[in-house]
Tab-separated table of C-alpha atoms in Angstrom:
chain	number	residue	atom	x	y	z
Y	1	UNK	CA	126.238	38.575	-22.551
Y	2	UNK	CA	127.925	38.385	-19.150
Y	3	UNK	CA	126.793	40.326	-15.730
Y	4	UNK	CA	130.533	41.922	-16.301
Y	5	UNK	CA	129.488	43.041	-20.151
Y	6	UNK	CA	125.960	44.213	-18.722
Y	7	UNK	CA	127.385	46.144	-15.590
Y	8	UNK	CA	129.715	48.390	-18.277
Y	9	UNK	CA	127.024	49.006	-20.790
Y	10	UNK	CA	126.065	52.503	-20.962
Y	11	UNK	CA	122.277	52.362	-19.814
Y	12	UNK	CA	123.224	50.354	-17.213
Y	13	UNK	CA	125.507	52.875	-15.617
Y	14	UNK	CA	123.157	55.610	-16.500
Y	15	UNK	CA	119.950	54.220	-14.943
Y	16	UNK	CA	122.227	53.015	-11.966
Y	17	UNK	CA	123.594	56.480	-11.689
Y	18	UNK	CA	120.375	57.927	-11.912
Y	19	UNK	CA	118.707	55.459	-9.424
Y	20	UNK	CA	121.319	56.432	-7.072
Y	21	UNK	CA	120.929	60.443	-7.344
Y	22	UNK	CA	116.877	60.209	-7.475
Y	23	UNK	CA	115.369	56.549	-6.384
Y	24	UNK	CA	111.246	57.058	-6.961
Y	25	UNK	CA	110.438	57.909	-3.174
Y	26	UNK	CA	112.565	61.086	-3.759
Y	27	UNK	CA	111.272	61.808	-6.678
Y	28	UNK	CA	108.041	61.838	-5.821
Y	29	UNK	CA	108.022	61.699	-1.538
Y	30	UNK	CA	104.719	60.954	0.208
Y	31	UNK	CA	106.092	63.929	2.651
Y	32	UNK	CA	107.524	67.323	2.713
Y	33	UNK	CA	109.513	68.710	5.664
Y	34	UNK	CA	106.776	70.540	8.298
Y	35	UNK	CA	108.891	73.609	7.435
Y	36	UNK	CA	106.873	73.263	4.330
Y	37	UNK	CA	104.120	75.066	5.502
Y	38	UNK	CA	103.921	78.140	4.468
Y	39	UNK	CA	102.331	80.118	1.871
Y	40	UNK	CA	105.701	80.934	0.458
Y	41	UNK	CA	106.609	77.372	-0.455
Y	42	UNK	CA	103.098	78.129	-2.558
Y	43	UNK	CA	104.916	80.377	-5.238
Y	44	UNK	CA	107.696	78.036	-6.595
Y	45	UNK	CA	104.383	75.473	-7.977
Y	46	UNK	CA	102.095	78.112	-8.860
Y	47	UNK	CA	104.776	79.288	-10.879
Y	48	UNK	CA	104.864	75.946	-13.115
Y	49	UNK	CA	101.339	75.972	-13.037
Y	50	UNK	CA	100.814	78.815	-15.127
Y	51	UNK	CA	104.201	77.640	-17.275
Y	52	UNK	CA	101.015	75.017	-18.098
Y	53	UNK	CA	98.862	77.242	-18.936
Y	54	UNK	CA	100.973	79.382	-20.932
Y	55	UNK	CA	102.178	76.105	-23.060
Y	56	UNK	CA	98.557	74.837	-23.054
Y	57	UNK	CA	96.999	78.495	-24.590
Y	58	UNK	CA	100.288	79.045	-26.705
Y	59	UNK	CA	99.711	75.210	-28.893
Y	60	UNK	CA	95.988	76.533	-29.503
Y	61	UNK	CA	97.211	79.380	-30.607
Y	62	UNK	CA	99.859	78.457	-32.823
Y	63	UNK	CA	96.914	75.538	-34.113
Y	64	UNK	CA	94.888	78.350	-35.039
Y	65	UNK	CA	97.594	81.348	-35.694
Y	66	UNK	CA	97.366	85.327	-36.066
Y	67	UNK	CA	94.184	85.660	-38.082
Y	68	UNK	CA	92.047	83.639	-35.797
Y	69	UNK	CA	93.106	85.167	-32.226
Y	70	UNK	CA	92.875	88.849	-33.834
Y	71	UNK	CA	89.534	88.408	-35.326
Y	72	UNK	CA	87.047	85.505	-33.516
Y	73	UNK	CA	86.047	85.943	-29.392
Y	74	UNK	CA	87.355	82.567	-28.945
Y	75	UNK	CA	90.720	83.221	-30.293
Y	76	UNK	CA	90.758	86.592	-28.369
Y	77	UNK	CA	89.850	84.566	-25.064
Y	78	UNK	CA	92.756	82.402	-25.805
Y	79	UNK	CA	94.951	85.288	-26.723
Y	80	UNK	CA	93.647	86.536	-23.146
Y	81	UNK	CA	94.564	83.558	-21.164
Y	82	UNK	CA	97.953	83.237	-22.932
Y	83	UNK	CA	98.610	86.730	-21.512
Y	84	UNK	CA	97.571	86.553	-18.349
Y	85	UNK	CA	99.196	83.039	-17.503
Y	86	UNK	CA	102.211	84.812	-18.582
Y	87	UNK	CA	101.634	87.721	-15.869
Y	88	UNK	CA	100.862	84.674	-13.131
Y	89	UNK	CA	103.574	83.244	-14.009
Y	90	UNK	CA	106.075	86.345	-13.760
Y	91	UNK	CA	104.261	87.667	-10.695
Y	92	UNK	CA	104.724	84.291	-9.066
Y	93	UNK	CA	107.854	83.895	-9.847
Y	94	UNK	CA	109.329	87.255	-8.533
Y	95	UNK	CA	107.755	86.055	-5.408
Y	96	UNK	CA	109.294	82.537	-5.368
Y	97	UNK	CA	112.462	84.410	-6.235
Y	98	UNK	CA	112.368	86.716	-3.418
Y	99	UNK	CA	111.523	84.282	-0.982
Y	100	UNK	CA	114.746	81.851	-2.261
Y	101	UNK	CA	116.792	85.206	-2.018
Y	102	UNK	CA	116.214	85.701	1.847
Y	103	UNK	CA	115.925	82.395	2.852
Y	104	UNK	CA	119.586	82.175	1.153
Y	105	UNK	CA	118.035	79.124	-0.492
Y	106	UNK	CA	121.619	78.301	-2.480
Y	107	UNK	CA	122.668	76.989	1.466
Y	108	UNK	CA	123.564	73.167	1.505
Y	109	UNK	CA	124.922	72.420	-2.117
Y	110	UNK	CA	122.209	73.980	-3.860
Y	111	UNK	CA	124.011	76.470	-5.504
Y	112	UNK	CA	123.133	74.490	-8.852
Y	113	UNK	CA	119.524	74.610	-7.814
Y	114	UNK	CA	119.605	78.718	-7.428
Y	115	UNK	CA	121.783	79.184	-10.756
Y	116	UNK	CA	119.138	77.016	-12.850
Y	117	UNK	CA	116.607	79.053	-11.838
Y	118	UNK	CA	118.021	82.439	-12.330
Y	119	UNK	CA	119.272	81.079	-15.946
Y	120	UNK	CA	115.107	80.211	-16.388
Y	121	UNK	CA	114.243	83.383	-15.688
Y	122	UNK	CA	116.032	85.090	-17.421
Y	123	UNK	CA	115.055	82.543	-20.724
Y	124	UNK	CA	111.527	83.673	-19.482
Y	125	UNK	CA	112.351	87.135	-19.584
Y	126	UNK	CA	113.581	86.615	-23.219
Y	127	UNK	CA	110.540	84.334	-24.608
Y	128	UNK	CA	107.715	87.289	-22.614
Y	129	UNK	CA	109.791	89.611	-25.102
Y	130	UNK	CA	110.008	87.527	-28.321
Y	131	UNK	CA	106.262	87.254	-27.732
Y	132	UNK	CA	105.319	90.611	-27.403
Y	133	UNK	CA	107.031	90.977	-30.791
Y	134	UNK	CA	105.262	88.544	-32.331
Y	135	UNK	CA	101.818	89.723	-31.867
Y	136	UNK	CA	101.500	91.393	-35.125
Y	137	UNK	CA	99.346	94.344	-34.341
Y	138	UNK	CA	100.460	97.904	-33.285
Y	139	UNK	CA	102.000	97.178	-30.368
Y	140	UNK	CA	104.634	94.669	-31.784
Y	141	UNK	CA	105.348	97.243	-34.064
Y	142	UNK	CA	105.947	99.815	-31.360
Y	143	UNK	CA	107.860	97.483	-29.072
Y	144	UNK	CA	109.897	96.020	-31.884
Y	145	UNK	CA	110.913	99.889	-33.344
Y	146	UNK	CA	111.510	100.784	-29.578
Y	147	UNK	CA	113.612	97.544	-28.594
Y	148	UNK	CA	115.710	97.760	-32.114
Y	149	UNK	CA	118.115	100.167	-30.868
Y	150	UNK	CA	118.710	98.991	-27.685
Y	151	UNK	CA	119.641	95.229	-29.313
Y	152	UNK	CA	121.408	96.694	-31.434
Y	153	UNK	CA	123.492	98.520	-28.912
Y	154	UNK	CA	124.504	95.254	-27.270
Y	155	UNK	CA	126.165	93.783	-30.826
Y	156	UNK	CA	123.467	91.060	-30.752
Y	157	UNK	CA	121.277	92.982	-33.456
Y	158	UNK	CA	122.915	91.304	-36.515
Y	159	UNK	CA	121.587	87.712	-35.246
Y	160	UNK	CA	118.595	88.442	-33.238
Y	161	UNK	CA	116.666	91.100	-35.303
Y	162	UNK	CA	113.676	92.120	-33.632
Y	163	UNK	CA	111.869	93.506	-36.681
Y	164	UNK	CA	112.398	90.201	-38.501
Y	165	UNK	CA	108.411	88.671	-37.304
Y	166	UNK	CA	109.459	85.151	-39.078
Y	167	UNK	CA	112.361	84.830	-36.468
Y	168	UNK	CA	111.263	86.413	-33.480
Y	169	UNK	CA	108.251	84.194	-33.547
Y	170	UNK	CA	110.654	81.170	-34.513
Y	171	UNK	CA	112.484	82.086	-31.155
Y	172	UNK	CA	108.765	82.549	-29.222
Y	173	UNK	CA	107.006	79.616	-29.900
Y	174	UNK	CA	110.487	77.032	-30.350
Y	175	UNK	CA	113.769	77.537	-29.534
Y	176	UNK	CA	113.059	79.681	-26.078
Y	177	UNK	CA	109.679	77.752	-24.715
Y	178	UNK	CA	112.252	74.720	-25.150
Y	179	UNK	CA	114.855	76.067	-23.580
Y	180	UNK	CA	111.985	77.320	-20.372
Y	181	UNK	CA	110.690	74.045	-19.695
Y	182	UNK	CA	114.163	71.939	-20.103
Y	183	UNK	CA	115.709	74.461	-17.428
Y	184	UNK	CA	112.296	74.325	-15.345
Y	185	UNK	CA	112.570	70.242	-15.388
Y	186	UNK	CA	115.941	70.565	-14.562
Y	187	UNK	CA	115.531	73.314	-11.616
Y	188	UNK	CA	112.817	71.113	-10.285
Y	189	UNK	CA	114.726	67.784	-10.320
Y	190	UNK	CA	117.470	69.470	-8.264
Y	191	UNK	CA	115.215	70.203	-5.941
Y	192	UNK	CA	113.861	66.394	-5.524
Y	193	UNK	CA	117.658	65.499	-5.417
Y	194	UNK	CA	118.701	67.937	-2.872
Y	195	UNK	CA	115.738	68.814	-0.717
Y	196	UNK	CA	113.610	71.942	0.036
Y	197	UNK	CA	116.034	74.118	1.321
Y	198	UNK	CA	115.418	74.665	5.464
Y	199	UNK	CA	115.064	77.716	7.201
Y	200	UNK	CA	118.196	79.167	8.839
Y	201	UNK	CA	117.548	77.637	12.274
Y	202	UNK	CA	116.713	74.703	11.398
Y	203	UNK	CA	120.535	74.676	9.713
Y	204	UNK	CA	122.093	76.018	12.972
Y	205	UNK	CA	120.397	72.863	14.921
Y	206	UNK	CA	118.058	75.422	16.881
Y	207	UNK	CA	114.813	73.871	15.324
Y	208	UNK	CA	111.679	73.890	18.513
O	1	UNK	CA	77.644	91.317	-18.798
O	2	UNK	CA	76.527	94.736	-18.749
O	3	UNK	CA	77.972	94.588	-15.041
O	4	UNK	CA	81.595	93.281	-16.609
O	5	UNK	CA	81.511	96.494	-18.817
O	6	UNK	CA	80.216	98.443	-16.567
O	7	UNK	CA	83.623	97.332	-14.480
O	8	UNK	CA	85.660	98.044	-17.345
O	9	UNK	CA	84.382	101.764	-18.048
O	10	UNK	CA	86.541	102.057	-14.498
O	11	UNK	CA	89.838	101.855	-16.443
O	12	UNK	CA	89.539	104.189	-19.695
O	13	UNK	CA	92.485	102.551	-22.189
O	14	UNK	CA	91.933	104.766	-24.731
O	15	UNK	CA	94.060	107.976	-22.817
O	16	UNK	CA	97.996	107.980	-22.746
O	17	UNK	CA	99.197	106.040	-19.846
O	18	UNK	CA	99.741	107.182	-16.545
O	19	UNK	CA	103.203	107.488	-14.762
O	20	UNK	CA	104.924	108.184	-12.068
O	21	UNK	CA	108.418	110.213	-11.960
O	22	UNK	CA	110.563	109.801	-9.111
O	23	UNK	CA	114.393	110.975	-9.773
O	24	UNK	CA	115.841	108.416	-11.843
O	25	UNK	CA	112.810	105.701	-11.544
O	26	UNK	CA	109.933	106.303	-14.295
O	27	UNK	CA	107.429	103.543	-13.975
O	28	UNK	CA	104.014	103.569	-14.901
O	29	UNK	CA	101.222	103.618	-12.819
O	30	UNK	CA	99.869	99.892	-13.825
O	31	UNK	CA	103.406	98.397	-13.604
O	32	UNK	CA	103.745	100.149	-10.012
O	33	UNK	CA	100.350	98.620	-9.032
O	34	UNK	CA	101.574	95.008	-10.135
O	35	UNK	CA	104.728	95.700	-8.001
O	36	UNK	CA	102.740	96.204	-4.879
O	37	UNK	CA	100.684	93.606	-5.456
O	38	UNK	CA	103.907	91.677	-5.629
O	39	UNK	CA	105.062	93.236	-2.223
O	40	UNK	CA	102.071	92.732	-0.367
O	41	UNK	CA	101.707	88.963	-1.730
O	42	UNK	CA	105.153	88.177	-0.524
O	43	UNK	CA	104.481	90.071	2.973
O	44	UNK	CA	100.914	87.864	3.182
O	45	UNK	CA	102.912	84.922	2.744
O	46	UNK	CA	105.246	85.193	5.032
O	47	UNK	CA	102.588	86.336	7.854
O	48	UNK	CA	99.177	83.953	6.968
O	49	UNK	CA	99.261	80.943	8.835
O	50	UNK	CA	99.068	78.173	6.194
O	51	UNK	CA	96.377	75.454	6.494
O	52	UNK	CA	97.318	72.800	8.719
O	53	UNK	CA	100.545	73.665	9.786
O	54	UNK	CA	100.074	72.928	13.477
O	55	UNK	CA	98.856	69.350	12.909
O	56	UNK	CA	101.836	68.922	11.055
O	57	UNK	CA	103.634	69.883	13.977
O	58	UNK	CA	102.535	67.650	16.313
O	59	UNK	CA	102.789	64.672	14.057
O	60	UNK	CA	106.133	65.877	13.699
């Protein structure tokens, strides 16, 4: 095959294109910007740090399903940790999101950066629901009877039914935890590729 | 343990929730809690110096 042949193939363009966007010292720098420092750069990473945890407790308990984290302490300590990862995870991220919000953190091209995120919260706002449906105990039942109206007020309830457990858990534990930690990889790539947004003086050229 | 329930006794879970009605906001009392929590983390981190920061500075 000739360099001409080889410099047309697909993966050559791809990884080339790639290479180009995010070379390895970008991807994963040795530095941050001093700017960095502060506790509300903090929020963004704790935030994917409890995504771990919630994908870590949520395979053991799909391993071991409904009987075993209603009945045993060990599956109710697992139940426990899936919950509360979740609320880490939401409370962290409300912060990260308020801190992007006034630091106008779409600034500098990174309007793409901003949008993925709001589209994974949202898709975490979505699989938190799906999951409280899915418990199978009383309160499922009395979210799912609450929440049925209100879908079905929006035209979605012939597709998503909430009182159908078999596809509300199908949603839960595949199609939405997917769809979380695609758009999470995603947001965070954009971020190697276009930088930690600065603060607002340090834009104008007035940095000390 | 005894101590952990002890702790837990503090929260009865077994009465109707408590809420809070304020014109058109209805929230209750645990979800407002989390919310200030929320609020005062995001205050702390904008105000707490973060570890380190001024070394960073001068190696700047």
């Amino acid at each position: 095959m000739s360099t001409a042949e080889i410099e047309k193939q697909w993966t050559t363009r791809l990884r080339k294109r790639a290479h180009g966007h995010l070379p390895p010292e970008k991807l994963l720098p040795d530095t941050q910007p001093a700017y960095v420092s502060s506790w509300i750069y903090v929020f963004g990473v704790t935030t994917i740090a409890a995504l771990v945890m919630v994908i870590l407790s949520g395979i053991i308990l799909a391993l071991r399903g409904p009987q075993w984290w209603h009945s045993s302490s060990v599956g109710h300590f697992v139940n426990s940790t899936h919950l509360w990862s979740v609320e880490i995870f939401f409370f962290a991220m409300i912060v990260h999101l308020w801190g992007k919000f006034f630091m106008a953190a779409w600034r500098g091209g990174r309007s793409l950066t901003w949008v993925t995120g709001v589209v994974t919260f949202l898709t975490s706002v979505g699989t938190a629901f799906t999951g409280y449906v899915s418990q199978t105990n009383f309160d499922s039942q009395w979210i799912s009877t609450q929440a049925k109206d209100g879908i079905n007020a929006t035209g979605v309830g012939s597709i998503f039914n909430v009182l159908n457990l078999g596809q509300m858990l199908m949603w839960h534990i595949v199609l939405l935890p997917l769809a979380a930690v695609i758009l999470t990889a995603v947001h965070v790539l954009l971020v190697r590729v276009k930088g930690v947004v600065p603060p607002f003086e340090e834009t104008n050229g007035a940095s000390k | 343990m005894a101590f952990l329930w002890s702790l837990a006794a503090l929260i009865p879970l077994d009465n109707y929730g408590h809420y809070i009605h304020w014109g058109v906001i209805d929230i209750s009392v645990a979800n407002f809690i989390v919310v200030v929590l929320m609020v005062l983390a995001f205050l702390a981190a904008l105000f707490l110096p973060f570890p380190g920061r001024n070394r960073r500075k001068e190696s700047r």
